[in-house]
Amino acid sequence: MKYTLQRELLEAYYSDPEAHDASGREENEAIENSELSYHGQPVKMLYLPKAFTEDGLAIVRSAGETMWQILVKVMRRYIECPEYRALFGFSEELEELILNLPGYDCLLPLCRLDIFWNEKSGDFAFCEFNADGASAMNENRVMGQLFARSKICRNLKDTYEIEEFELFDSWVRTFLAICRQDLRLNIRLRDVTREKPIQKNIFGQPEDVISSEDYDPASLPNVAIVDFLENAINLNEFDRFVQAFRRAGCQARIAEIRDLSYDGEKLYTRDGMRVDAIYRRAVTSDIMDHREEIGDFISAVRDKKVTLVGDFVTQIVHDKILFRILHQEETMSFLTAEENLFIMRHVPFTAILGPIHANRDDIRRRFKEWIIKPEDSYGAEGIFYSGNMKQEDWEKTLDACCGQGYIIQEYIEPYRTLNADYSKTSYEGNDYQEQALGQKSPYMHSFANMTGLYLYGGRLAGIYSRLSPVNIISVEGDEHEMVSVLVRPREKEK
């Protein structure tokens, strides 16, 4: 069974490498001058796309949606059971915010679940759960525009229909549907009696097509996209969401979280817009670190004078300690046998890095099999992989991180694929390029793959593909990206 078009893409590239190289260099120049950047540096886009077949998409969709259902069960257990709650070890103040539940039912409105996916065997393992701060929706949009002009796309179109993942208007539809559950907002539909055709989305699912035409425009909420703006990777993405909210008929603003003001009844942006609903991009760890600076925001949320999407309850998912808790008896006891088997197969062993595990002989000696991560962070910061270290350096790192808020996790070897890279990446001294040896192109290199699954309201909405020449996929690891698309064979003309 074929899950991606990796082999066909390589064959297409080698059928005319000079023409593809010219197209790739043109694409790279365009990405360097585009709106995509990470802290001021342009993203590095690879030439060949991640082209999912319907069979491949079915696997990753099932992976994401199954895990979403498990995560929501965990969240409900946390809310209902003080003994289970204690496993997470959250501070009293954070626990209070988590238990101040929203006025809607969907506990996990938006998340990106990152997996290591072997696109040859179909097997996968979860790497990270990202909740409200999940980003990079704009990358696929811009890369898709550039990909559409490339020679490799023209080659694909001869045989396949190509569909991209749309992540902006689809989020706004999900956001408004969730807000509509909060009766305090009083969002109303028009009295629509006309019959509407049933439409299907890219995944073949019936699509909720409620739009600005179906809502009473006077009842739509004013929406603020909120973050500590100095931490925002790229404000162009926020602006794309603002445009999508406005297309739906909402007033919308990007708001610095410190500048929000609260009068005891209403929350306002700095320019005076009343805020009815918030799309929260500020991650919880930043909020807790700066809580003295954002008292108005926190007070409005506590008083339930604003609808927060997603609510602080999503921190249950975002904290990496959840990987350990998923394997514990306290979790296994309320999950089904199928869900427990799913976790055993697809969630790597994880433990708090305390003296017990820091001194385990198999962790200290079998040092190429483990990875250390901060319990609560984002952007792949502070990660240590034993395989990149000498034995003595690994043991020193274990000792330094022991008891300092880190987890130790079973290392999953990423699946590697070949791709053409026209960026200014240096591969000199790179130990991971054996797969690329003998390739008849100086641009062809080997990359470790990570597949990010966006879920909106529990349904797969799109895919974000990140890669690295080394096995740690992060900005520090020279992260690259590639456009993700769905391909379907064209029907042959009769």
Steps between C-alpha positions, in 0.01 A plus 500: 500500500634843407468780760693782328643570155863516615626254238305659212623847600864390494448337159340820369789707633766280340316499168617861450718610793630819338149635440392402852810666648416823319142480633627424850742793506220730384273362774772553763549862395125556529482347851788722615299804391165377633314572824624176655769543761593367842634778724600694190655209309321356194381141528690242299263336253590169336413445136312169500160506677366255754237355269255285697292237328152438635632189678778701663261774603265243652779372728606839635141619529412195711813555712411861575128457558547192722753683717272806519223284644741355758625846596147629557430201726812588700389863527157399631659266754723782621196722549297237683761325717725684752720191545568483127556875492784465749704293251564812292649706781373834371525802729194598701454815292521314168266228625248768594512642146468154346191420706335831409336323205374670184138537399534253211536122477807456278789474747769483230397732215835513321816296525792379293611149581851430369591146400798314365339315210664227297342559163623165372352276773223735618612475865524812716593629845387822666768759568319803642154639571452872422182675609404869474842630398517261202624698202631476142160495326626771268799296385294250303298782341802692370700190411196370313492814285868461413469125444215557253744689274773234513594248235450210744139610549445514125638146473264375772199661337546282192395197706342627823248746629665705776318645800647728766396528865310818590560604863358852540132518401454144630628610843265799504204271427607272787565798729154650442328164539672461840418857605139441404483240782578778750155644563645820646603603149151447354627423150197442279437350160278670247166339433631311200242281329677451169642154442879488479692227320707269717863584438799285589840615616840376380464188717166401348311597816175700496604861563326747728459789258357757740635829373443869556190468282347254746577692821308803616781753442392709798562202731853411388771550765789743492812284497850574631799283409708526816868436571815648647583651165877489553463120509285477188700318233345693213223760528411443134332177610294686760399749232382217273273380781372856552409513131321165527295618800408816311394298196259320733354832612679548834692800622850370573831630630847378594546594866802519726383316810655759734297780337154351562292704746205382711237718667330224696246426227679518164850436368648745247794516264737794514312675216167460680343196331278301737624141511231231508714199411873429502704270277782433745847461351682589823627174647421430863862495618548857373175607665604357835846657473350844432173477694573819698504693170168368366260537791218642286508204261501245784224682691271511196553127443442415866183711505382329178453833327679378188494168313851355491577257216693293604454519867769431761372143522707427189817519713422143606590398144784742438714395799746225398447318830183367339713251303593336829148516641353329193696185591395496866235272650298806606445576130477144372215433745251729323607446139377215284720200420538631144607844623756352740642287219519811281705678769731204554570482127529869419600704809867461603589416860544823698600577859587801715878534505567458869772305682333162438513528122814714479688216669339209316775299338313451173446876468859590588661227290261435210533867437406511130142401580382801705405864465461770768234773468373779727161411654333817372653682204446563131702552183713189569716695744719333761502152343796266548541184291739241634603389152660837435726475807798309629429267790652731762314807366170310510556403863585860588180618329294244693646627826450866408134451395408266788228657713496819290163461324598260222363172369693203365339336197560199281667617181312434174714484187343734239421370154736654246429600141695663220419849383652782298618797705587832336549696822838602640519202736843355565522120498871486572573252778137384515494137616144430381552527124587139417161459332591780260834353393511413133207724409558668165432847629694733731164631626366165619533438875354277770246636750335377818121548482240621749130518412280751682126428506270802547168409660216752511218391730636145498516460124814499290525835321847493348861386516828680569818323386829590667839346428863528602836383364566366853271295721381780730240697307522857632623843400824418679514180293477697173130439452357486148141482379313361204150554369248224578233407247249225431523330161237294319557323167333677211220306336608382161312650209282251321 
